[in-house]
Structures are given as structure tokens and as C-alpha cells.
Coordinates of C-alpha atoms in Angstrom, one line a residue:
X1168 CA 97.8 58.1 92.6
X1169 CA 101.6 58.3 93.3
X1170 CA 102.0 54.5 93.3
X1171 CA 100.1 54.2 90.0
X1172 CA 102.5 56.8 88.3
X1173 CA 105.5 54.9 89.8
X1174 CA 104.3 51.6 88.5
X1175 CA 103.7 53.0 85.1
X1176 CA 107.3 54.5 85.1
X1177 CA 108.8 51.1 86.0
X1178 CA 106.8 49.3 83.4
X1179 CA 107.9 51.7 80.7
X1180 CA 111.5 51.3 81.8
X1181 CA 111.2 47.5 81.6
X1182 CA 109.6 47.7 78.2
X1183 CA 112.4 50.0 77.0
X1184 CA 115.1 47.6 78.1
X1185 CA 113.4 44.7 76.5
X1186 CA 112.9 46.6 73.3
X1187 CA 116.6 47.7 73.3
X1188 CA 117.7 44.0 73.8
X1189 CA 115.5 42.8 71.0
X1190 CA 116.8 45.5 68.7
X1191 CA 120.4 44.7 69.4
X1192 CA 119.8 41.0 69.0
X1193 CA 118.0 41.5 65.8
X1194 CA 120.7 43.8 64.5
X1195 CA 123.4 41.3 65.5
X1196 CA 121.6 38.4 63.8
X1197 CA 121.2 40.5 60.7
X1198 CA 124.9 41.2 60.6
X1199 CA 125.9 37.5 61.1
X1200 CA 123.2 35.7 59.1
X1201 CA 125.1 35.8 55.9
X1202 CA 128.3 34.5 57.6
X1203 CA 126.4 31.8 59.4
X1204 CA 124.7 30.7 56.1
X1205 CA 128.1 30.6 54.4
X1206 CA 129.5 28.3 57.1
X1207 CA 126.5 25.9 57.6
X1208 CA 125.8 25.1 54.0
X1209 CA 127.3 21.7 53.0
X1210 CA 130.5 20.2 54.4
X1211 CA 134.1 21.4 54.4
X1212 CA 136.8 19.0 53.2
X1213 CA 140.5 19.1 53.4
X1214 CA 143.0 16.6 51.9
X1215 CA 146.5 16.7 53.3
X1216 CA 149.5 14.3 53.7
X1217 CA 151.3 13.1 56.7
X1218 CA 148.9 10.3 57.8
X1219 CA 150.2 6.8 58.6
X1220 CA 148.1 4.0 56.9
X1221 CA 148.4 1.6 59.8
X1222 CA 146.2 1.0 62.9
X1223 CA 149.2 0.9 65.2
X1224 CA 151.2 3.6 63.5
X1225 CA 153.9 1.1 62.7
X1226 CA 154.8 2.1 59.1
X1227 CA 157.3 4.3 57.3
X1228 CA 154.7 5.3 54.7
X1229 CA 152.5 8.4 54.9
X1230 CA 149.5 9.1 52.8
X1231 CA 146.9 11.8 52.1
X1232 CA 143.7 11.6 54.0
X1233 CA 140.5 13.7 54.1
X1234 CA 139.3 15.7 57.1
X1235 CA 135.6 16.8 57.2
X1236 CA 134.1 19.7 59.2
X1237 CA 130.4 20.3 59.4
X1238 CA 129.0 23.5 61.1
X1239 CA 125.5 23.5 62.5
X1240 CA 123.2 26.5 63.0
X1241 CA 123.1 25.9 66.7
X1242 CA 126.8 26.7 66.8
X1243 CA 127.9 23.1 67.3
X1244 CA 130.3 21.4 64.9
X1245 CA 131.8 18.0 64.3
X1246 CA 135.1 17.2 62.6
X1247 CA 135.9 13.8 61.2
X1248 CA 139.7 13.5 61.2
X1249 CA 140.7 10.2 59.6
X1250 CA 137.7 8.4 61.1
X1251 CA 138.2 10.1 64.5
X1252 CA 135.3 12.3 65.3
X1253 CA 135.7 15.5 67.4
X1254 CA 132.8 17.8 68.5
X1255 CA 132.5 21.2 70.0
X1256 CA 131.1 24.8 69.6
X1257 CA 132.1 27.4 67.1
X1258 CA 131.8 31.2 67.0
X1259 CA 132.6 34.1 64.8
X1260 CA 135.0 36.5 66.6
X1261 CA 134.8 39.5 64.2
X1262 CA 131.2 40.5 63.7
X1263 CA 131.9 42.5 60.6
X1264 CA 129.4 42.9 57.8
X1265 CA 131.8 41.3 55.4
X1266 CA 130.4 38.0 54.5
X1267 CA 133.4 36.9 52.4
X1268 CA 136.1 37.2 55.0
X1269 CA 135.9 36.5 58.8
X1270 CA 137.5 34.4 61.5
X1271 CA 136.0 31.4 63.3
X1272 CA 137.1 29.9 66.6
X1273 CA 136.5 26.2 67.2
X1274 CA 136.1 25.3 70.9
X1275 CA 136.8 21.5 71.0
X1276 CA 135.2 19.2 73.6
X1277 CA 137.4 16.8 75.4
X1278 CA 137.8 13.5 73.5
X1279 CA 138.6 10.1 74.9
X1280 CA 140.5 8.1 72.3
X1281 CA 141.7 4.5 72.2
X1282 CA 145.2 3.9 70.9
X1283 CA 146.0 0.5 69.3
X1284 CA 149.2 -1.3 70.1
X1285 CA 150.5 -4.5 68.5
X1286 CA 150.2 -7.4 71.0
X1287 CA 153.7 -8.7 71.7
X1288 CA 152.7 -11.7 73.8
X1289 CA 153.4 -14.9 71.8
X1290 CA 151.3 -16.9 74.2
X1291 CA 148.2 -14.7 74.0
X1292 CA 145.0 -16.6 73.2
X1293 CA 143.8 -14.0 70.7
X1294 CA 145.2 -11.4 68.4
X1295 CA 143.3 -8.4 69.6
X1296 CA 145.2 -5.1 69.9
X1297 CA 146.5 -4.0 73.2
X1298 CA 144.7 -0.7 73.9
X1299 CA 145.4 2.5 75.8
X1300 CA 143.0 5.2 76.6
X1301 CA 143.9 8.9 76.4
X1302 CA 141.9 12.1 77.0
X1303 CA 142.7 14.5 74.2
X1304 CA 142.3 18.2 74.8
X1305 CA 142.6 20.1 71.5
X1306 CA 141.6 23.4 73.0
X1307 CA 140.7 26.2 70.6
X1308 CA 141.6 26.4 66.9
X1309 CA 141.2 29.4 64.6
X1310 CA 140.0 29.2 61.0
X1311 CA 139.9 32.0 58.4
X1312 CA 136.9 32.1 56.0
X1313 CA 137.8 33.9 52.8
X1314 CA 136.0 33.7 49.5
X1315 CA 134.2 30.4 50.3
X1316 CA 137.4 28.7 51.4
X1317 CA 138.6 28.0 55.0
X1318 CA 142.2 28.2 56.0
X1319 CA 143.7 26.9 59.2
X1320 CA 146.9 28.0 61.0
X1321 CA 149.0 25.7 58.8
X1322 CA 147.6 27.3 55.6
X1323 CA 145.7 24.1 54.8
X1324 CA 142.6 24.6 52.7
X1325 CA 139.1 23.4 53.4
X1326 CA 136.7 23.5 50.4
X1327 CA 132.9 23.5 50.6
X1328 CA 130.9 20.6 49.0
X1329 CA 127.3 19.6 49.1
X1330 CA 126.4 16.6 51.3
X1331 CA 126.1 14.4 48.2
X1332 CA 129.4 15.3 46.7
X1333 CA 131.1 15.0 50.1
X1334 CA 129.7 11.5 50.4
X1335 CA 131.0 10.5 47.0
X1336 CA 134.5 11.9 47.9
X1337 CA 134.5 9.9 51.1
X1338 CA 133.3 6.8 49.3
X1339 CA 136.2 7.1 46.9
X1340 CA 138.7 7.5 49.8
X1341 CA 137.7 4.0 50.9
X1342 CA 138.0 2.5 47.5
X1343 CA 140.9 0.4 46.3
X1344 CA 141.6 2.9 43.5
X1345 CA 142.5 5.6 46.1
X1346 CA 144.6 3.3 48.3
X1347 CA 146.5 1.3 45.7
X1348 CA 150.3 1.2 45.6
X1349 CA 152.8 -0.1 43.1
X1350 CA 153.6 -2.8 45.6
X1351 CA 150.0 -4.0 45.5
X1352 CA 150.1 -4.2 41.7
X1353 CA 153.4 -6.2 41.8
X1354 CA 152.0 -8.7 44.3
X1355 CA 148.8 -9.1 42.3
X1356 CA 150.9 -10.0 39.2
X1357 CA 152.8 -12.5 41.4
X1358 CA 149.4 -14.1 42.5
X1359 CA 148.3 -14.3 38.9
X1360 CA 151.6 -15.9 37.9
X1361 CA 151.2 -18.6 40.6
X1362 CA 147.7 -19.4 39.4
X1363 CA 149.1 -19.6 35.8
X1364 CA 151.8 -22.0 36.8
X1365 CA 149.3 -24.2 38.6
X1366 CA 146.8 -24.3 35.7
X1367 CA 149.1 -24.2 32.7
X1368 CA 152.0 -26.5 34.0
X1369 CA 150.2 -28.4 36.8
X1370 CA 152.8 -27.2 39.3
X1371 CA 151.4 -28.1 42.7
X1372 CA 147.9 -26.8 41.8
X1373 CA 146.5 -27.8 45.2
X1374 CA 148.9 -25.3 46.8
X1375 CA 149.6 -22.6 44.2
X1376 CA 146.0 -21.9 43.4
X1377 CA 144.9 -21.2 47.0
X1378 CA 148.2 -19.3 47.6
X1379 CA 147.9 -17.3 44.4
X1380 CA 144.3 -16.4 45.1
X1381 CA 145.2 -15.5 48.6
X1382 CA 147.8 -13.1 47.3
X1383 CA 145.1 -11.4 45.3
X1384 CA 142.9 -11.1 48.4
X1385 CA 145.7 -9.8 50.5
X1386 CA 146.6 -7.1 48.0
X1387 CA 143.2 -5.5 47.4
X1388 CA 144.1 -2.1 48.9
X1389 CA 141.9 -0.8 51.6
X1390 CA 141.6 2.3 53.8
X1391 CA 143.8 2.2 56.9
X1392 CA 144.5 4.8 59.6
X1393 CA 146.1 5.1 63.0
X1394 CA 143.8 3.8 65.8
X1395 CA 141.2 2.7 63.3
X1396 CA 140.3 -0.9 62.7
X1397 CA 138.1 -1.6 59.7
X1398 CA 138.3 -5.4 60.5
X1399 CA 138.9 -6.4 56.9
X1400 CA 142.7 -7.1 56.4
X1401 CA 144.5 -10.2 57.5
X1402 CA 146.5 -8.3 60.0
X1403 CA 143.4 -6.5 61.5
X1404 CA 142.1 -8.3 64.6
X1405 CA 138.4 -9.2 64.3
X1406 CA 138.5 -9.7 60.6
X1407 CA 137.5 -13.1 59.1
X1408 CA 140.9 -13.5 57.4
X1409 CA 142.7 -12.6 60.7
X1410 CA 140.7 -15.4 62.4
X1411 CA 141.8 -17.9 59.8
X1412 CA 145.3 -16.6 60.0
X1413 CA 145.6 -17.6 63.6
X1414 CA 146.0 -21.2 62.4
X1415 CA 149.3 -20.1 60.8
X1416 CA 150.4 -17.7 63.6
X1417 CA 149.6 -20.1 66.4
X1418 CA 151.0 -23.0 64.4
X1419 CA 148.0 -25.5 64.4
X1420 CA 147.6 -25.8 60.6
X1421 CA 150.9 -27.6 60.1
X1422 CA 150.2 -30.5 62.6
X1423 CA 146.8 -31.1 60.9
X1424 CA 148.6 -31.2 57.5
X1425 CA 151.0 -33.8 59.0
X1426 CA 148.1 -35.8 60.2
X1427 CA 146.7 -36.0 56.7
X1428 CA 150.2 -36.8 55.3
X1429 CA 150.7 -39.6 57.8
X1430 CA 147.3 -41.1 56.8
X1431 CA 148.3 -41.0 53.1
X1432 CA 151.9 -42.2 53.4
X1433 CA 153.1 -45.8 52.9
X1434 CA 156.4 -46.2 54.8
X1435 CA 157.0 -49.7 53.4
X1436 CA 159.9 -48.7 51.2
X1437 CA 161.7 -47.1 54.1
X1438 CA 161.0 -50.1 56.5
X1439 CA 162.3 -52.5 53.8
X1440 CA 165.6 -50.6 53.5
X1441 CA 166.2 -48.6 56.6
X1442 CA 169.7 -47.5 55.6
X1443 CA 168.1 -45.1 53.0
X1444 CA 166.9 -43.0 56.0
X1445 CA 170.5 -41.7 56.0
X1446 CA 169.8 -40.0 52.7
X1447 CA 166.8 -38.1 54.3
X1448 CA 169.2 -37.0 57.0
X1449 CA 171.9 -36.0 54.6
X1450 CA 169.6 -33.8 52.6
X1451 CA 169.0 -31.7 55.7
X1452 CA 172.5 -30.2 55.4
X1453 CA 170.7 -27.5 53.4
X1454 CA 168.9 -26.4 56.5
X1455 CA 171.9 -25.9 58.6
X1456 CA 174.1 -24.4 55.8
X1457 CA 171.4 -21.8 55.1
X1458 CA 171.1 -21.1 58.8
X1459 CA 174.8 -20.1 58.9
X1460 CA 174.3 -18.1 55.7
X1461 CA 171.4 -16.2 57.1
X1462 CA 173.4 -15.4 60.3
X1463 CA 176.2 -14.1 58.1
X1464 CA 173.8 -11.8 56.2
X1465 CA 172.7 -10.2 59.5
X1466 CA 169.5 -12.0 60.4
X1467 CA 169.0 -12.6 64.1
X1468 CA 169.5 -16.3 65.2
X1469 CA 165.7 -17.1 65.5
X1470 CA 165.1 -15.5 62.1
X1471 CA 168.0 -17.4 60.6
X1472 CA 166.7 -20.7 62.0
X1473 CA 163.3 -20.1 60.4
X1474 CA 164.8 -19.2 57.1
X1475 CA 167.1 -22.3 57.1
X1476 CA 164.2 -24.7 57.2
X1477 CA 163.2 -23.8 53.7
X1478 CA 166.0 -26.2 52.6
X1479 CA 163.9 -29.1 53.7
X1480 CA 161.3 -28.2 51.0
X1481 CA 158.6 -28.8 53.5
X1482 CA 156.0 -26.0 53.6
X1483 CA 154.1 -27.0 56.8
X1484 CA 157.4 -27.4 58.7
X1485 CA 158.6 -24.0 57.4
X1486 CA 155.3 -22.4 58.6
X1487 CA 155.4 -24.2 62.0
X1488 CA 159.0 -23.1 62.7
X1489 CA 158.6 -19.5 61.5
X1490 CA 155.4 -19.1 63.6
X1491 CA 157.5 -20.0 66.6
X1492 CA 160.8 -18.2 65.8
X1493 CA 160.1 -15.3 63.3
X1494 CA 156.5 -14.3 64.2
X1495 CA 157.0 -10.6 64.9
X1496 CA 156.2 -11.2 68.5
X1497 CA 159.1 -12.8 70.3
X1498 CA 161.4 -10.4 72.2
X1499 CA 165.1 -11.3 72.0
X1500 CA 167.6 -10.9 74.9
X1501 CA 168.8 -7.6 73.4
X1502 CA 165.3 -6.2 73.6
X1503 CA 164.6 -6.2 69.9
X1504 CA 161.4 -7.9 68.5
X1505 CA 162.0 -10.5 65.8
X1506 CA 160.7 -9.7 62.3
X1507 CA 157.5 -11.3 61.1
X1508 CA 158.9 -13.5 58.3
X1509 CA 156.0 -16.1 58.2
X1510 CA 154.7 -14.9 54.8
X1511 CA 158.1 -14.7 52.9
X1512 CA 159.3 -18.0 54.3
X1513 CA 156.0 -19.9 53.6
X1514 CA 155.8 -18.5 50.0
X1515 CA 159.5 -19.3 49.4
X1516 CA 159.1 -22.9 50.7
X1517 CA 156.0 -23.6 48.7
X1518 CA 157.4 -22.0 45.6
X1519 CA 160.4 -24.2 45.6
X1520 CA 158.3 -27.2 46.4
X1521 CA 156.3 -26.4 43.3
X1522 CA 159.5 -25.9 41.2
X1523 CA 161.1 -29.2 42.2
X1524 CA 160.7 -30.6 38.6
X1525 CA 162.6 -27.5 37.4
X1526 CA 165.3 -27.1 40.1
X1527 CA 166.4 -30.6 40.8
X1528 CA 167.1 -32.2 37.4
X1529 CA 170.0 -29.9 36.5
X1530 CA 171.7 -30.5 39.9
X1531 CA 171.2 -34.3 39.6
X1532 CA 172.7 -34.3 36.1
X1533 CA 175.6 -32.2 37.2
X1534 CA 176.5 -34.6 40.0
X1535 CA 175.9 -37.9 38.4
X1536 CA 177.2 -39.7 35.3
X1537 CA 175.1 -41.5 32.7
X1538 CA 176.3 -44.8 34.0
X1539 CA 175.2 -43.9 37.6
X1540 CA 171.8 -42.8 36.4
X1541 CA 171.3 -46.2 34.7
X1542 CA 172.0 -48.2 37.9
X1543 CA 169.2 -50.7 38.7
X1544 CA 168.4 -51.3 42.4
X1545 CA 167.1 -54.5 43.9
X1546 CA 163.3 -54.5 44.4
X1547 CA 162.3 -53.7 48.0
X1548 CA 161.3 -56.7 50.1
X1549 CA 157.8 -57.3 51.3
X1550 CA 156.9 -55.7 54.6
X1551 CA 154.6 -57.4 57.0
X1552 CA 151.5 -55.7 58.6
X1553 CA 153.0 -56.0 62.0
X1554 CA 156.1 -54.0 60.8
X1555 CA 153.8 -51.3 59.4
X1556 CA 151.9 -51.0 62.7
X1557 CA 155.0 -51.0 64.8
X1558 CA 156.9 -48.4 62.7
X1559 CA 154.9 -45.3 63.7
X1560 CA 155.0 -46.3 67.3
X1561 CA 158.8 -47.0 67.4
X1562 CA 159.6 -44.0 65.2
X1563 CA 157.6 -41.7 67.4
X1564 CA 159.4 -42.8 70.5
X1565 CA 162.8 -42.5 68.9
X1566 CA 162.3 -39.1 67.3
X1567 CA 160.4 -37.8 70.3
X1568 CA 163.2 -38.5 72.6
X1569 CA 165.8 -37.0 70.2
X1570 CA 163.8 -33.8 69.6
X1571 CA 160.7 -33.4 71.8
X1572 CA 160.0 -30.0 70.3
X1573 CA 159.1 -31.8 67.0
X1574 CA 156.2 -33.7 68.6
X1575 CA 153.5 -31.4 67.3
X1576 CA 154.5 -32.4 63.7
X1577 CA 155.8 -36.0 64.1
X1578 CA 153.3 -36.9 66.7
X1579 CA 150.5 -36.1 64.2
X1580 CA 152.4 -37.7 61.3
X1581 CA 152.8 -41.0 63.0
X1582 CA 149.3 -40.9 64.5
X1583 CA 147.9 -40.5 61.0
X1584 CA 150.0 -43.4 59.8
X1585 CA 149.0 -45.7 62.6
X1586 CA 145.3 -45.0 61.8
X1587 CA 146.0 -46.0 58.2
X1588 CA 148.0 -49.2 58.9
X1589 CA 146.2 -50.7 61.9
X1590 CA 143.1 -51.6 59.8
X1591 CA 140.5 -50.8 62.5
X1592 CA 140.2 -47.0 62.0
X1593 CA 139.7 -46.7 58.3
X1594 CA 137.0 -44.1 58.6
X1595 CA 139.3 -41.8 60.7
X1596 CA 142.2 -42.4 58.3
X1597 CA 139.9 -41.6 55.4
X1598 CA 138.7 -38.4 57.0
X1599 CA 142.3 -37.3 57.9
X1600 CA 143.6 -38.0 54.4
X1601 CA 140.8 -36.3 52.5
X1602 CA 138.4 -34.0 54.3
X1603 CA 140.7 -32.6 57.0
X1604 CA 143.8 -32.1 54.9
X1605 CA 141.8 -30.6 52.0
X1606 CA 140.1 -28.1 54.3
X1607 CA 143.3 -27.1 56.0
X1608 CA 145.1 -26.9 52.7
X1609 CA 142.5 -24.4 51.5
X1610 CA 142.7 -22.3 54.7
X1611 CA 146.5 -22.5 54.8
X1612 CA 147.0 -21.5 51.2
X1613 CA 144.6 -18.6 51.3
X1614 CA 145.9 -17.1 54.6
X1615 CA 149.6 -17.6 53.7
X1616 CA 148.9 -15.9 50.3
X1617 CA 146.9 -13.1 51.9
X1618 CA 149.7 -12.5 54.4
X1619 CA 151.8 -11.2 51.6
X1620 CA 150.4 -7.7 51.9
X1621 CA 152.7 -5.5 49.9
X1622 CA 153.7 -3.3 52.8
X1623 CA 154.7 -6.3 54.8
X1624 CA 156.1 -8.6 52.1
X1625 CA 158.0 -6.4 49.7
X1626 CA 161.1 -5.7 51.8
X1627 CA 164.8 -6.4 51.4
X1628 CA 164.5 -9.2 53.9
X1629 CA 162.0 -11.0 51.6
X1630 CA 164.4 -10.8 48.6
X1631 CA 167.2 -12.3 50.8
X1632 CA 164.9 -15.0 52.0
X1633 CA 164.1 -16.1 48.4
X1634 CA 167.8 -16.1 47.5
X1635 CA 168.8 -18.1 50.6
X1636 CA 165.8 -20.4 50.1
X1637 CA 166.9 -21.2 46.6
X1638 CA 170.5 -21.9 47.7
X1639 CA 169.2 -23.9 50.6
X1640 CA 167.2 -26.2 48.4
X1641 CA 170.0 -26.6 45.9
X1642 CA 172.5 -27.5 48.7
X1643 CA 170.0 -30.0 50.2
X1644 CA 169.5 -31.7 46.8
X1645 CA 173.3 -31.8 46.2
X1646 CA 173.9 -33.1 49.7
X1647 CA 171.5 -36.0 49.2
X1648 CA 173.0 -36.9 45.8
X1649 CA 176.6 -36.7 47.0
X1650 CA 175.9 -38.8 50.1
X1651 CA 174.1 -41.4 47.9
X1652 CA 177.2 -41.6 45.7
X1653 CA 179.3 -42.3 48.8
X1654 CA 176.8 -45.0 49.9
X1655 CA 177.0 -46.5 46.5
X1656 CA 180.8 -46.7 46.6
X1657 CA 180.6 -48.7 49.8
X1658 CA 177.6 -50.9 48.8
X1659 CA 178.0 -54.5 47.6
X1660 CA 178.2 -55.0 43.8
X1661 CA 175.0 -57.0 43.9
X1662 CA 173.1 -54.3 45.8
X1663 CA 174.0 -50.9 44.4
X1664 CA 172.4 -47.6 45.1
X1665 CA 171.5 -45.2 42.4
X1666 CA 172.8 -41.8 43.5
X1667 CA 169.8 -40.0 42.0
X1668 CA 167.6 -41.2 44.9
X1669 CA 169.6 -39.0 47.2
X1670 CA 167.9 -36.0 45.7
X1671 CA 164.6 -37.3 47.1
X1672 CA 165.9 -36.8 50.6
X1673 CA 164.3 -33.4 50.6
X1674 CA 160.7 -33.7 51.9
X1675 CA 158.8 -32.6 48.9
X1676 CA 156.6 -35.7 48.9
X1677 CA 156.1 -37.2 46.3
X1678 CA 157.5 -34.7 43.8
X1679 CA 161.1 -35.4 44.4
X1680 CA 160.6 -39.1 44.1
X1681 CA 158.7 -38.5 40.8
X1682 CA 161.6 -36.5 39.5
X1683 CA 164.0 -39.4 40.2
X1684 CA 161.6 -41.9 38.6
X1685 CA 161.3 -39.8 35.4
X1686 CA 165.1 -39.3 35.2
X1687 CA 165.7 -43.0 35.7
X1688 CA 163.3 -43.9 32.9
X1689 CA 164.9 -41.3 30.7
X1690 CA 168.3 -42.9 31.2
X1691 CA 166.9 -46.5 30.9
X1692 CA 163.2 -47.2 30.1
X1693 CA 163.3 -50.3 32.3
X1694 CA 164.8 -48.5 35.4
X1695 CA 161.9 -47.9 37.8
X1696 CA 163.2 -46.0 40.9
X1697 CA 159.9 -44.6 42.4
X1698 CA 159.6 -47.0 45.3
X1699 CA 163.3 -46.7 46.1
X1700 CA 163.1 -42.9 46.0
X1701 CA 160.1 -42.9 48.3
X1702 CA 162.3 -44.2 51.1
X1703 CA 164.5 -41.1 51.4
X1704 CA 161.5 -38.9 50.4
X1705 CA 159.5 -39.9 53.5
X1706 CA 162.6 -40.0 55.5
X1707 CA 163.1 -36.4 54.5
X1708 CA 159.7 -35.5 56.0
X1709 CA 160.8 -37.0 59.3
X1710 CA 164.3 -35.4 59.0
X1711 CA 163.0 -31.9 58.3
X1712 CA 160.7 -32.1 61.3
X1713 CA 163.5 -33.3 63.5
X1714 CA 165.7 -30.6 62.2
X1715 CA 163.0 -28.0 63.0
X1716 CA 162.7 -29.4 66.5
X1717 CA 166.5 -29.2 67.1
X1718 CA 166.5 -25.5 65.8
X1719 CA 163.5 -24.8 68.0
X1720 CA 165.0 -26.2 71.1
X1721 CA 168.2 -24.1 70.6
X1722 CA 166.7 -20.8 69.4
X1723 CA 163.3 -20.4 71.1

């Protein structure tokens, strides 16, 4: 009897405690249900400035970006802060009955993040970012809910949106309309102008159309953030455009271009009159004069060397040298990293190549008289097949010993020419002079154009490069013409040299030679100078490559 009463008493006590617990729990839930409902409906978005639009944080710009917080009813949350997702638990710390004002504490989980760093090894086999892991501990953060708005400790505002509206806002953040800058619009106009010049005036259409279209591609604005790689832009490892761009950065497009040039070029005019090679050498004065000018303006020696090569009016050589000297990777003895000037230098070089018919005639007229422009030169002698076969071999050995660092360019140039002239590799020569050079021209033009991303290209350095490039090209043209005048003074009366062919010493093949031909015909309709002008023209190709090799051996 006693034990039965005791057991009943214990059972009642247990039931009382359980009932009290359920009552308190139910009462607490009743008090917080409105607050929980206010938090967990939709998503909370904040847009604030101070974010760097660059995966490695290497930018002076800062932009506005959206942060998203979503609260779940199980008291978990996630926060998307510029595509970096954080998770944790949340709780309401003041259990008041006021559903319109209360505080929330966010308890963040530890987060392992991967930092991206630009690869600074010029010999690296890929362009992937160097990475560094960090365990981030955000701890606890406090938010204030008031009248359907969240405030953080910095008084930044989070507004509530439905899932659909939040998705539309996030979509807009990734669109070009949200990320466009005035620089992007300027470069798009430049790209359209290049395409216009190519189509309307036939200025180097095979170069300017790919480059112009590449500029359009490179300046379609896209979402960028620190430690976030969307793999779309040309400077983002893993993207298709970045893969193609490695041919520029690693310098293997230019040798393939030279292979095609060699397979298309007839060196007969140079072989028949070897002294005209001096004109190709004389025109390279623009390279070294501009090198000194760039040094004077404050460019580092490797950067100045890459800028100077614009004077040769040889796009592939300019790209090759800038990929070695001004690639944004090499570390100089003073510890500074050279600037990435590949884009500005390549665009400047190809621009001036395209504008040869505009730039050269006024300089030629200024430095020559009407009488000199009417000078007829003796027809070049016939060149034997043996001479044509021996020329690339002998020329390779001579130039290779003078400047071994020019071998990637000149080796491919003379190899292509040997395939053309030997008569037993016609299929290889045909492939090199058509399929290979056409494919590489497309890839080179598109990637060089796309590398002119506004934030990289529109800098004071780019403006100086274009000015120095123009001066370099003018000096090179003038140097060739003046040296040709001197050669004419010392030439026999029965074998004169028309000073205009000196302008063809720059390596813009065959545009410079055509300019000389047209000016010769204008001065005298019977004065055909094309074959004579081709001699210094092709010599200029060799001269600019040798000049690049000399600069490379001194400055690398």
C-alpha cells in the first residue's frame, strides 16, 4: 500500500515537470513565432561598395556588390558574400513580443577559403593561379531587425525580397549592364573603328578585323571578385580565351607566323642585290632610338626594349619580344615586377603596320626631291635555284651566330623559305603559307584584341607607348630613306638607287614596298620599283628579328 502511494506521487511529479516544460516551450514558441517568420521569409540582400573586381585583388578600382543572407527555420543560415558562401547558426537574443524590432546573433562556422595569387614564374607551363589556403573565423555577428529591415554593426541595410526577385537581382549583377565602365565603352568604339578601317579602306583586313573583334570580346564587362574565378575573361586561368592567349604569353604564335611568312616570301630581289640589305639594317635605327626615348620617359629597361621594337613595324616580332621582356611576370634586380605591356605594344605595332600607306608617304616626300623620286633602277638580275636554296641555310647560320636569341623567329622564317624553294616539300610549304598562318593569324588577332581589357589597357603607359610607337615608326622610315640617299650619292651613275626604297626597310611586308611602288608610278608612270623595294622590305624582317634578339640578349 505504501509503495503504491509513493509510486503514484513520483508519477504525478514527473507528469507535472513534463507539463511545465511543454507549457514553457509552447509559450516561448508562441512569443518567437512571429519573429522567426519575419526572418525566414525570402532572402535578405545588401548592396555596398568597397569590393575589388579582380580575382587576385590587384586593382585600384572598387565596386558595389550584393551580399545575400537566408535564414532557415531550423536556425541555420547561409550568407553569400561576393560568391563566397558562409554558414552557421542564428538565434534571437531578446525574446520580446515585439515582432518589428529585435536582435539576431549569427554564429559563423569556420570557413576554409582559397586565395588566388598571380603566378610570377615566367617559365611555368600553365597560367593557373598560385593558391593559398586560409581558415577564416568570423566569430559572432550581431544584426538588428527593425520594421522589416536588417542593420549590421556598420549600419549597412539588408532588405527582404522573395526568392524570385532575389534571383533576378543576382542575375542582373552578373550582366554586362551592371559591370560596364566608361573604359569598356571607349575600347568597344576602338574595336568598331578597327573593323571600319579594315572593311571601308582595306587597311590590313586580315589583321584589323580579328583584332577589332577581339577588342569587342575583351571588353564585354563581366562579374569579377576577389578569389573568384568565373573562367570567362582572357586573364582568368581555365577560360577558353586564356588558353588561346598562352600562344601570345609563351611566345609560340610569332614563330608560326614567321614560318608562314618564310613559305610565302621570295628573297630573289635581295639575293640579286645584297647591298640593299643595308637599308633593312638602317631602318632599325627607329628601334634603338625609341628604346632610349622609353628609358628617358621612365620605363624600365626590359619595358623600353619591348616598346622600341614597334619601330620595326613587325607585329609578330613585337609580340615575341614583349612576351619575353614586358610580360608582367619577370622580376627585375630591384625586386619590381615588369609591367604587362603585351596588349598595348601589339596593338600599336599592328596599328602602324595597317597605317603604313598613311604614315610613310609624307615622310618620303619630305626627305626626297621630285628628281630623286623619278630615278629608275636597273632591273634585278636572275637568281638561280641553287642560290635560292642556299640563301636560307647561309642566312640562318650567319644571323644565328650573330644573335642566337633570334632563332625562334629567324629559324622558322628560313625553314619556311627552304621548304618553298627546295621544290620537294611543296605540300608542307603550301600548308605553312595558307592553313597554318591563317589559323594562327585568327587566334593571334582575337587574343591580342581581347587582351585590351579596359582596366589593363587604358593606362598612361599605353598612351606613351602609342606616342613612342608612332615616333619610332617615323624615325625608322626616315632612317631608311636618308641612308638610301647616301647610298645613291656613292653609287655609279649607271646604277643609281632611288632613295624611296629606303622606306621599305621597315618590315611591314609587303605594304611598305607597295607604298614605294605607288609613289614611283605617281612620279613617273614607267618607274616600277616594287621588286627593288622588296629587297630592303624582306631585309627589314630579318633586321627586326636580329634587333629583337640583340635586345633580348642584353635585357632578359
